[in-house]
Structures are given as C-alpha cells and as structure tokens.
XYZ file of C-alpha atoms in Angstrom:
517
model
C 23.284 71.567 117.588
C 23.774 70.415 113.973
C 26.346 71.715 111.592
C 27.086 71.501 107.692
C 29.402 68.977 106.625
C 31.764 71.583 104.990
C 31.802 73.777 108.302
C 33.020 70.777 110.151
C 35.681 69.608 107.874
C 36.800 73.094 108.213
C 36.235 72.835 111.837
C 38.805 69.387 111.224
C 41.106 71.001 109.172
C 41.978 73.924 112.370
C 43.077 72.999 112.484
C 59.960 93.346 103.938
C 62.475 91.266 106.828
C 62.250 94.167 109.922
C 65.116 94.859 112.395
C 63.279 92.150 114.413
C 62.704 89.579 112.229
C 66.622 89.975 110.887
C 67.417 89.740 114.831
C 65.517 86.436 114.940
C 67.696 84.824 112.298
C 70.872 86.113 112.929
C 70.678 85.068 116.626
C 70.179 81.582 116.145
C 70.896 80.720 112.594
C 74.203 78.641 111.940
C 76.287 80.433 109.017
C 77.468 77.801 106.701
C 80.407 78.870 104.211
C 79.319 80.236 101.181
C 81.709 78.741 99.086
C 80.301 75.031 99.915
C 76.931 76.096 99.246
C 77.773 77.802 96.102
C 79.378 74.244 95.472
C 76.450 72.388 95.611
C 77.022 70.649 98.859
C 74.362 68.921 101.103
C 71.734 71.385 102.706
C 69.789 68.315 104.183
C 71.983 69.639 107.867
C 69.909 72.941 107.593
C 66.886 73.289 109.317
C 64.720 75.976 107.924
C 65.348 79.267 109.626
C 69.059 78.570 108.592
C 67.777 78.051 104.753
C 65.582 80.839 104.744
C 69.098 82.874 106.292
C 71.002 81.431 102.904
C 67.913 82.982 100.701
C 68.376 86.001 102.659
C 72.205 86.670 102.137
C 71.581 85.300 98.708
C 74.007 82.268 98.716
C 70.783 80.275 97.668
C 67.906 81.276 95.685
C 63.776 79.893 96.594
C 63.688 77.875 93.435
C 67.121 76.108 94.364
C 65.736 74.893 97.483
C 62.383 73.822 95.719
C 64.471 72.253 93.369
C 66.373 70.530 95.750
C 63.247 69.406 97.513
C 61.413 67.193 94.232
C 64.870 65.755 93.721
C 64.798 64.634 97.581
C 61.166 63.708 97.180
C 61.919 61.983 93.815
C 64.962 59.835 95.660
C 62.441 58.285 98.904
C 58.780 58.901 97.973
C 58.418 55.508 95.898
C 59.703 53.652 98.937
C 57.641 55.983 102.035
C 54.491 57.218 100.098
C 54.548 60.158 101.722
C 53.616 62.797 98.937
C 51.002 62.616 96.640
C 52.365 64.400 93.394
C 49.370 63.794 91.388
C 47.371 66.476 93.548
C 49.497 68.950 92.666
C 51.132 70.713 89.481
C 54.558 72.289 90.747
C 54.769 74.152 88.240
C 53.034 76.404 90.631
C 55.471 76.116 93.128
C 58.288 76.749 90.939
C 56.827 80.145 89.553
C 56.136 81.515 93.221
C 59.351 80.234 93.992
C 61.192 82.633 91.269
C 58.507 85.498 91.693
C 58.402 87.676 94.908
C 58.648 86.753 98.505
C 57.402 87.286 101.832
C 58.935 88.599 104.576
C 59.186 86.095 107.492
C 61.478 83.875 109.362
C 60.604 81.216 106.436
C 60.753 83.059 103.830
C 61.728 80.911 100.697
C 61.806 77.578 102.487
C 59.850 74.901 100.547
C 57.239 73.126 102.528
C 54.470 70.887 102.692
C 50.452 70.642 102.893
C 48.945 67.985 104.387
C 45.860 66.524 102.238
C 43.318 67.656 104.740
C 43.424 71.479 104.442
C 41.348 73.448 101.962
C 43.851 74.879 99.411
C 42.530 76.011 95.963
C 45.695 75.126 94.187
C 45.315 71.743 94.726
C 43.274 68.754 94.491
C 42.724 68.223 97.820
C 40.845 64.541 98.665
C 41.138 64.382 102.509
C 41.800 60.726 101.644
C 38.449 60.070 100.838
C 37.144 58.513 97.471
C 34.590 60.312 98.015
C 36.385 63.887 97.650
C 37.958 62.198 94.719
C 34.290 61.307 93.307
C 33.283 65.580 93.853
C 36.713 66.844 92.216
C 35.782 64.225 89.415
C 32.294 65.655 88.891
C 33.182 69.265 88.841
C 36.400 68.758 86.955
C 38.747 71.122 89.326
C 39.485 71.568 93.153
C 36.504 71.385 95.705
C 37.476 74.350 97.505
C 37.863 77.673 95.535
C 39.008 79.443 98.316
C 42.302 78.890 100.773
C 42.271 78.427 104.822
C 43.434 81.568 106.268
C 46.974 79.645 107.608
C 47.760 78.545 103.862
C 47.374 82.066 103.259
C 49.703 83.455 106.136
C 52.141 80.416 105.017
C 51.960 82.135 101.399
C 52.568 85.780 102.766
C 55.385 84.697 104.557
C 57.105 83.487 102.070
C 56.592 79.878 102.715
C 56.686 77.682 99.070
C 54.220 75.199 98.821
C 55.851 72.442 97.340
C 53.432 69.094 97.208
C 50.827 67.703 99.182
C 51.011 65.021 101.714
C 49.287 61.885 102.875
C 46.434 61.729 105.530
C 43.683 59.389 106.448
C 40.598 59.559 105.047
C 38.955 62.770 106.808
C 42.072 62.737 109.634
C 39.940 60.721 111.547
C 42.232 57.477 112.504
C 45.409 57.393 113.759
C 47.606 55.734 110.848
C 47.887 56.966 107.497
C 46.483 54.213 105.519
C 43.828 55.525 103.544
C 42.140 53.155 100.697
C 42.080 55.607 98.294
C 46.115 56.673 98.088
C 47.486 53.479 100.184
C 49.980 53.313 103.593
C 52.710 55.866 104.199
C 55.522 53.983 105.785
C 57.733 54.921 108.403
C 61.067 56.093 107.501
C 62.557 54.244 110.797
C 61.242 50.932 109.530
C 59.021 50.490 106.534
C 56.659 47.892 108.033
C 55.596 50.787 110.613
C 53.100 53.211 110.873
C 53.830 56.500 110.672
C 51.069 57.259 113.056
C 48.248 59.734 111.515
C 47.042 62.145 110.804
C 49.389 63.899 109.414
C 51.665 60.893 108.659
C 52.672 61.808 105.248
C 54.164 65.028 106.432
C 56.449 63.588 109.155
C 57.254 60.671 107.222
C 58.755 63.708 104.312
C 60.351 65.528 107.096
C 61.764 62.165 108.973
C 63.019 61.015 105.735
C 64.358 64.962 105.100
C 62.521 65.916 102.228
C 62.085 69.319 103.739
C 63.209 70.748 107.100
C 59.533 71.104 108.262
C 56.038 70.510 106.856
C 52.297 71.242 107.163
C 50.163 69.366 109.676
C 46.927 69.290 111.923
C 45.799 68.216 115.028
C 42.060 67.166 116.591
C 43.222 64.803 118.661
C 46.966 64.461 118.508
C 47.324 64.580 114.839
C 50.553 66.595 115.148
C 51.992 65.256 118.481
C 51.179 61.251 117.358
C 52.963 61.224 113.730
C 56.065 63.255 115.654
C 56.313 60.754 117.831
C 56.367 57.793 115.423
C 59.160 59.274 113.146
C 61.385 61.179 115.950
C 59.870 64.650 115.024
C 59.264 67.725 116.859
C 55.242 68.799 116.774
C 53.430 71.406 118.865
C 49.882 71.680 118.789
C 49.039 75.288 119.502
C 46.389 76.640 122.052
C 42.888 76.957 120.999
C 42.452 80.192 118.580
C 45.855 80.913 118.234
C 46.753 80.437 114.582
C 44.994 81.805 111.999
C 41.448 80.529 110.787
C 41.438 78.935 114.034
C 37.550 79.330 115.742
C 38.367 82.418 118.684
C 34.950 82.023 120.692
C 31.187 81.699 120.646
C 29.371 78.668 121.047
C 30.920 76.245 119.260
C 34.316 77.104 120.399
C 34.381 74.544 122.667
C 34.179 72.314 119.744
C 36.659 73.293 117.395
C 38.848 70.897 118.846
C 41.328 70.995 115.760
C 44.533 73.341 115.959
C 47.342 74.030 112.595
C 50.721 74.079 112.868
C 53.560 71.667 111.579
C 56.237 68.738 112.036
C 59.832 69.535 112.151
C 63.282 68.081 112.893
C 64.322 71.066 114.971
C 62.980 73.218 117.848
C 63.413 76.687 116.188
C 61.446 75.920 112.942
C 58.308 74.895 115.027
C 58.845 78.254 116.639
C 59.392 79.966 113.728
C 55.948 78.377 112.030
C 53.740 79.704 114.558
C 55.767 82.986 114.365
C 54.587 83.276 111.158
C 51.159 82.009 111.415
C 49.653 83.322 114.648
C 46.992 85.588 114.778
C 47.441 89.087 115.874
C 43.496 90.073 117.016
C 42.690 87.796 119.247
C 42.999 90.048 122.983
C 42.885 86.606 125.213
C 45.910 85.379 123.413
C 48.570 88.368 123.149
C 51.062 87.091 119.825
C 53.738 84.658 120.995
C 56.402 86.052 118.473
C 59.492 83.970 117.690
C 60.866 82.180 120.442
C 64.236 81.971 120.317
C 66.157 80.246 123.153
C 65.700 78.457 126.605
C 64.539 80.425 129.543
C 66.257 80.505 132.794
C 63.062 80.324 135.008
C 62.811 76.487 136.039
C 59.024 74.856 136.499
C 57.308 72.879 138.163
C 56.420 69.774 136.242
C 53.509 67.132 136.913
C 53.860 63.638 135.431
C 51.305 61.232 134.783
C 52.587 57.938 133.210
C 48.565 55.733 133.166
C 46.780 56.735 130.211
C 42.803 58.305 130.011
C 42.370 54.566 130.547
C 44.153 54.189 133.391
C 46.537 51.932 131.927
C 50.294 51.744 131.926
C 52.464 52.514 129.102
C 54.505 49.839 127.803
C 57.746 49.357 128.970
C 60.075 51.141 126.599
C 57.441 53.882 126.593
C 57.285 54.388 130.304
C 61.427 54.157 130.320
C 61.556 57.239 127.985
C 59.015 59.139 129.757
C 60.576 58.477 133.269
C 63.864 59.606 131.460
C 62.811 62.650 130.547
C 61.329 63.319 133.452
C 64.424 62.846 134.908
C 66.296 64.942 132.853
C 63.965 68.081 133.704
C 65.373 66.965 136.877
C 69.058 67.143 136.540
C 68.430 70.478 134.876
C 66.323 72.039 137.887
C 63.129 71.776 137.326
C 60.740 70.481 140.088
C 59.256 66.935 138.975
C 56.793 65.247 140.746
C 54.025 62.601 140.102
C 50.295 63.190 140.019
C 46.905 61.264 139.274
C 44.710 63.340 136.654
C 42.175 65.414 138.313
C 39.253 64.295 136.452
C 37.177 60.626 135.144
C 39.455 59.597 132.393
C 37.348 56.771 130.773
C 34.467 58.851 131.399
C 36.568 61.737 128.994
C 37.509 59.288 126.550
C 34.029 57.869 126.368
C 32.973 61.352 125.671
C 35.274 62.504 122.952
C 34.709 59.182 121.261
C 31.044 60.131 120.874
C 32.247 63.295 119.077
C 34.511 62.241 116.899
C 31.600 59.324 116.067
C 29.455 63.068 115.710
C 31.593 64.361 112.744
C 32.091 60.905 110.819
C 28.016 60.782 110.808
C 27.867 64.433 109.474
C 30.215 63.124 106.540
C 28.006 60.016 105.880
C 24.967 61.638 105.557
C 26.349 64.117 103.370
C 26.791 61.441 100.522
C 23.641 61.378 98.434
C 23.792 65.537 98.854
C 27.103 66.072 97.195
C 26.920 62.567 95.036
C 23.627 62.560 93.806
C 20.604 60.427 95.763
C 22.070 57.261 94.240
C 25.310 57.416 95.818
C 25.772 54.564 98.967
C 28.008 55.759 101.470
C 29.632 52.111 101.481
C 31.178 52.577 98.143
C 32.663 56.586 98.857
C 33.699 55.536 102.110
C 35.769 53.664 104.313
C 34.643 50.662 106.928
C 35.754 52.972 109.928
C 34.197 55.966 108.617
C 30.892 54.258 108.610
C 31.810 52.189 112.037
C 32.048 55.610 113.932
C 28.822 57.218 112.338
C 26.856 53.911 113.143
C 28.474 54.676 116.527
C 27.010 58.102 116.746
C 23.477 57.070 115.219
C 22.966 54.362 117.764
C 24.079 57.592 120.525
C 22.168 60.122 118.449
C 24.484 62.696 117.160
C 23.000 66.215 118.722
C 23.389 63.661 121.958
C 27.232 62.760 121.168
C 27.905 66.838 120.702
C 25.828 67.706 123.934
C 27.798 65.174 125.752
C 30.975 66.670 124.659
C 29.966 70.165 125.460
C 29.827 68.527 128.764
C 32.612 67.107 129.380
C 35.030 68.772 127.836
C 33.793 71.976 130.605
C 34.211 70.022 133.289
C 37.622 68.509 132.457
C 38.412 72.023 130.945
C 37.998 73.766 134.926
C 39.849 70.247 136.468
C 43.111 70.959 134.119
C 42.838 74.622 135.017
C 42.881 73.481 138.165
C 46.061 71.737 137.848
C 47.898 74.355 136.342
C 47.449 76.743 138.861
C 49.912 74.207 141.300
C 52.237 73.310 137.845
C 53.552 75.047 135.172
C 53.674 72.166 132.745
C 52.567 67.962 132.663
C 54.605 65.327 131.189
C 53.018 62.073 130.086
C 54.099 59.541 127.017
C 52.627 60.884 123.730
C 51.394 57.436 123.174
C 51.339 54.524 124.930
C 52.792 52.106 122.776
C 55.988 52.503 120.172
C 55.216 52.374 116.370
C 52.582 49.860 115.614
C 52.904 47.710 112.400
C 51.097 48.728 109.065
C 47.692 46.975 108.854
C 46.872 46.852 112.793
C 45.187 50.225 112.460
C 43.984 49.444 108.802
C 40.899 51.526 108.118
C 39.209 48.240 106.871
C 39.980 46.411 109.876
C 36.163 45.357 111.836
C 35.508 48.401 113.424
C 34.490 46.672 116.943
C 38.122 45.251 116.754
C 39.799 48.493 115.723
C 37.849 50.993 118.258
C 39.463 49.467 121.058
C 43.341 49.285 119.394
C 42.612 53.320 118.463
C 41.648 53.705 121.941
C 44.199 51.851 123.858
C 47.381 53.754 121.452
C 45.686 57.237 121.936
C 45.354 57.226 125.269
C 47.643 60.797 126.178
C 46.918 62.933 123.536
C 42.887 64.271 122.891
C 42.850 65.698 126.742
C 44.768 68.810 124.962
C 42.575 69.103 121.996
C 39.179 69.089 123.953
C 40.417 71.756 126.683
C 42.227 74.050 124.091
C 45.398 73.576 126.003
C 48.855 73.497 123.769
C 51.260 70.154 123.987
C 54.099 69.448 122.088
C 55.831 65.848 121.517
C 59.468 65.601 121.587
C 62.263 63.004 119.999
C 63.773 61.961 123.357
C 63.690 58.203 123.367
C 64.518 55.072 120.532
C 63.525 51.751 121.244
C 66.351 48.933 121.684
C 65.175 48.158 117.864
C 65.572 51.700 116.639
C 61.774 52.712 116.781
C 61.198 56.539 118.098
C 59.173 57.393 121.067
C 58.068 60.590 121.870
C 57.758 62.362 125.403
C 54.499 64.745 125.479
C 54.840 67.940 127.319
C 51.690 69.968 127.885
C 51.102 73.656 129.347
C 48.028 76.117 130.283
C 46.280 78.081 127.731
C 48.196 80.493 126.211
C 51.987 78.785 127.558
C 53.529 77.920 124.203
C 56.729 80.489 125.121
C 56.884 78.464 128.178
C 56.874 75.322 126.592
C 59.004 75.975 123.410
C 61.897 77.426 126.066
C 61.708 73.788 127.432
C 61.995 72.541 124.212
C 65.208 74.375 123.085
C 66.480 73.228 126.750
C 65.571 69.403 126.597
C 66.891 69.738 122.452
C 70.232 71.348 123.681
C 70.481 68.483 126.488
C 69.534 65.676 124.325
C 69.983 66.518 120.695
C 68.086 64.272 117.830
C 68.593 66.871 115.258
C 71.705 64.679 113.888
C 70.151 61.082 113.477
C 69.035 60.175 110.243
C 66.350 56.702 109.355
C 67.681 54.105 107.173
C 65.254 55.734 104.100
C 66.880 58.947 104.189
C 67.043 61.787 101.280
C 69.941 62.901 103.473
C-alpha cells in the first residue's frame, strides 16, 4: 500500500444567522455594555462566540476585530514567534473582513491557520525548507486549491488573519522548525509550546485571538493545549470536513482538524461550524451549549502506552481531576488499558517513520534529481524515514493496519462498561526549548518523543475523539493538561463535561506573563 506524497500530507493536514443559530449565541453569550465597547475598551475578556455576538448587534465591526488582532500580534509576536507574517499578505484579510459575511456562530471573529494546512492564499511551508525551495521555484503558493475546513471556516464567516508556526511536516512534538525557528511558550519563554500546532496556542495563550486553527495526528491539538493552559478537542474520525469518511485507508487517516481555544464554547462552536453534514455514521453534533445533567462513568488510567508513571505534578493534576468528576457525581474508577501498549506504540512509530519516508523520497521529484534530501530537510525527518527503510515502509503501514484493528475492538470494548477515560495528556509538564530540537541525534530524541507522548496517539489511531483541558499549574506556574477521551461519535458527551469541569474550575481568567491582554 503506497501513497503519493501530496495525498499523505493531505492525509496529515486532517486533519444568513437562523432562529437557531441566534438561539446559540444569545443563550450563552455575555452582553458587554455597548458604550465601553464603542469606547475602545479591552475585548481580550471575550471569547469568540461573545465577539462574533458584538459583530452581530453591530457594536463592533469584522475589520475592528482584525484590526485589533495585528495590533495584539504586533505587541507579543517578536517575543513568542508564534505567527509567521511573511506567509501571508493581510491585506486579504482586511478586504474579507469589510466585504460580506457568513452566517455562523463565528461569524466575523479573526482567526488563525496553522502552517500545515493547504490554503491557496498563503504561502504555506509546513516548516520545511523544502516547501520553501517549491514555492521559490514556482514563484506563488504550492497548493492552488483550499482544504475543504478552510473553506467551511471561510463560509462561516471566520477571518483568516495570519498563519502560524508548526514543525516541519507536524511530525515532532515541539515547534522548533529550522526553517522559521522556536515558538516559545507564553507561560515561560524557555518552554516549549509543545507541537504541532504550537504557534497557534502560543497566539491564543498569549490572546492574540480567542481561538485559532490547529491539527492533530497524534495529539497535535491536545499536546500544545496542554503546554499553554488551552482548551483542544480532537474530533472523531470523519467528522469535520475534508476529513477521510471510509474505505481502505480510513484506518489510516489518523489526522483530525479542529482548533485551540481559551474557552469551552468556542471549541464547540468551531466544530459547529465545521462538521460535516453527509456522513450517516456520524449524525451532526450541532452547537453544544451547556453541561448535561446525566453523570458517567469514568475510567482512569494514570501509566502511559509505556507503562510508565507520570511525573509527579502530572499525576497530582490528573488524580485531581479525577477527583473532581467525583465530587460532582460522576462514577470514577481505575483501570489497566485493555490492550499491549508498547506493542501500540511500537506500531504507530513505524507509521509515522512510513510518512516521513514518503516525504524523503519525494525530494529529487519535486526538486529536480540533484536535490539531497539532507539539505531540504531536517535530521529527524530523515531519522524516522531511515527508521521506516530499515522496517520497509509497505511493512510499517501493514503493521499499523494491524494494530490499530485490534486496539480499535479492545477500546470499543472499554467503552461499552465507561462512558469516558481520563489519563494525563502528557506525561511530563512543559519541556525546555532545545530538548526536542529537530536536530537533536535522532537515536537520542526517539526515545524523549516517546517517553512525553505517551497518552495521546491511542485516540488518533482508533478514530476516537479526546479533548485536553487547563485544570492543573505546576508549583512554578507551568500548565498541565488533564486528557479526557470518549467513544466514536461522543463529542456532545464530552464537551458537556467540559462546560461542567470549566464552570467548576475556571482558567478562562488567568493570563501568562507575555500577554497581549
């Protein structure tokens, strides 16, 4: 099984207001004063339903916000790195921000794109010097068409407003790539930000924008909202637009599109406006609004795939949490993971190694038969396709296919006793900038990637959705997120957890020394 390298960077990247829609706003939007908006005053409080209410009752108009936005972006990039302005010409966003709207529960809200999402308006690089090298040949964008989500964020009224950081390709988990440099964490600037969408929660930590643009293939939303105190859901298999709905490789379209944010609702109100609509296994979530009172049974598993223990300010969070589902009624108990982790891990390693050798070999196709790899490419790029080589890589994807079945049936298997599982997102806090360096020796980074990650692919390979949530700091001030995962299809379920767990232990409120707040 062998595919193009463009289908699997796509595979990578997957990652008029109605009565209804005017329902959804007005029942849980907060209605500032029009006079102190009119005034100029602060809208970093808002979230972005309650923005997009403002552009609605015309106290505020699209190009404001926008506005608003470069000025905030203007005030913290230079210290977080986490936009990259020279992939982008706002101009465009400013003239779709004074031309017509959509018509959703965003509409007018300026967001972000991560760098790792095919979007014609931009010079997308996917970190890589070597996407830099094909934009520089052909003198314009690589892609000439959009993903189908950039579209729905479009017709929804969404405003694209800059680009964000990512690793090169999304395929590490810190957003260090050589070619644009380290985003740093808006907690503590000698931190990660995690990856790989780092750049957009390092913009949303450090409130550029209420919400922004990111991906996950094997935690890429759930790992950078953990690092900078962020809400991020990674939605089921096929349920966003341009997301891969069946046939063979299914299985393997492992990546899922959704965002960051700082509050429940705007999460909710993303994948309101993004979902697909003809896909019969997965009837449309809508808008979530609020908590449900139905309580659930919870399983919690603290080891990681490894079978190791979190460290200790990561297993005191987790435990809290866990305790707090507790106090509010919800049946908690511990359980051991129903399947081989290592064996898993092993597995998924080989597939990620699959798609890094599908990139390398691409080289001298898109470059020219001149072009070496080693100079387009980054030291773990190269480390994981030498990886999948010495495997073979229709071995690495048959593996997979494998694997993730079994596991897939062992989960289901668990959720038929539970309604949701409760683990650490990660297994350690924050990690400095440079341990995860893409130029680190790639026998001494495999192991560091594997030991962090330990929580998170599990979802991506079974198709199951998991969110991470703010609920912990470290004793120095670090984030830590709780993960909270449900069966196919349970994002209500799991977003009315959210809003419960958010209500019972807000984090909407604290701010990062960088702040644009």
């Amino acid at each position: 099984m062998r595919t193009n390298r463009r289908d699997f960077l796509r595979l990578a990247s997957r990652l008029t207001l109605s009565g209804p829609a005017l329902a959804w706003l007005g029942a849980c939007s907060p209605r500032p004063q029009a006079a102190a908006v009119a005034a100029g005053s602060e809208l970093a409080g808002f979230d972005g339903v309650a923005l997009a209410e403002l552009v609605r009752k015309g106290e505020v108009t699209p190009l404001e916000l926008l506005d608003d936005a470069l000025r905030r972006i203007d005030a913290v990039n230079p210290q977080i790195a986490a936009v990259l302005p020279d992939l982008f010409d706002v101009e465009i966003a400013r003239v779709r921000a004074a031309g017509p709207r959509g018509t959703g529960p965003l509409s007018g809200v300026p967001v972000l794109l991560k760098n790792l999402i095919p979007y014609k308006d931009a010079r997308i690089t996917s970190g890589s010097r070597l996407e830099a090298r094909r934009i520089e040949q052909l003198g314009r964008p690589v892609d000439e068409q959009n993903h189908e989500l950039v579209d729905a964020m479009q017709r929804t009224g969404m405003i694209i407003a800059g680009i964000t950081n990512s690793p090169e390709f999304g395929l590490i988990d810190s957003t260090e790539p050589v070619l644009h440099g380290p985003t740093r964490n808006p907690w503590s600037l000698e931190h990660t930000t995690g990856g790989s969408s780092g750049g957009s929660a390092a913009a949303v930590a450090a409130g550029v924008v209420p919400l922004a643009h990111a991906n996950d293939g094997g935690g890429s939303i759930r790992i950078p909202a953990s690092h900078c105190g962020l809400f991020g859901l990674k939605p089921t298999r096929a349920r966003e637009a341009g997301n891969v709905a069946a046939g063979d490789g299914a299985i393997l379209a492992i990546s899922s599109n959704l965002c960051v944010s700082r509050s429940v609702r705007d999460s909710a109100a993303f994948l309101a406006s993004v979902e697909r609509s003809d896909n019969p296994e997965l009837p449309p979530v809508g808008f979530v609004t609020g908590p449900s009172k139905e309580r659930r049974r919870i399983a919690v598993v603290l080891h990681s795939l490894e079978g190791t223990a979190p460290e200790p300010e990561v297993e005191t969070g987790a435990l809290a949490a866990a305790r707090l589902c507790e106090e509010l009624g919800h049946r908690v108990e511990t359980v051991e993971p129903p399947f081989d982790g290592p064996a898993f891990i092993d597995a998924f390693i080989g597939f990620w190694a699959g798609g890094a050798a599908q990139i390398v070999d691409s080289v001298p196709e898109l470059l020219g038969p001149e072009a070496s790899p080693e100079s387009y490419l980054e030291p773990w790029t190269l480390g994981l396709a030498e990886l999948a080589n010495s495997r073979g890589v229709e071995q690495c994807v048959l593996t997979a296919l494998q694997v993730f079945s079994e596991v897939a049936r062992a989960v289901d298997g668990l959720f038929e006793s539970h309604d949701l599982l409760l683990s650490p997102t990660l297994r350690t806090p924050p990690f400095r900038i440079g341990d995860h360096d893409p130029t680190v020796d790639f026998d001494t980074l495999l192991p560091r990637v594997i030991d962090v990650v330990g929580y998170t692919p599990i979802h991506n390979a079974v198709g199951t959705p998991a969110m991470s949530m703010p609920l912990h700091w470290t004793e120095s001030g670090l984030p830590v997120g709780v993960q909270i995962a449900a069966a196919r299809g349970g994002e209500r379920t799991l977003f009315e957890l959210a809003y419960e767990l958010e209500e019972a232990r807000p984090w909407r409120d604290r701010r990062p020394p960088v702040s644009a707040t």
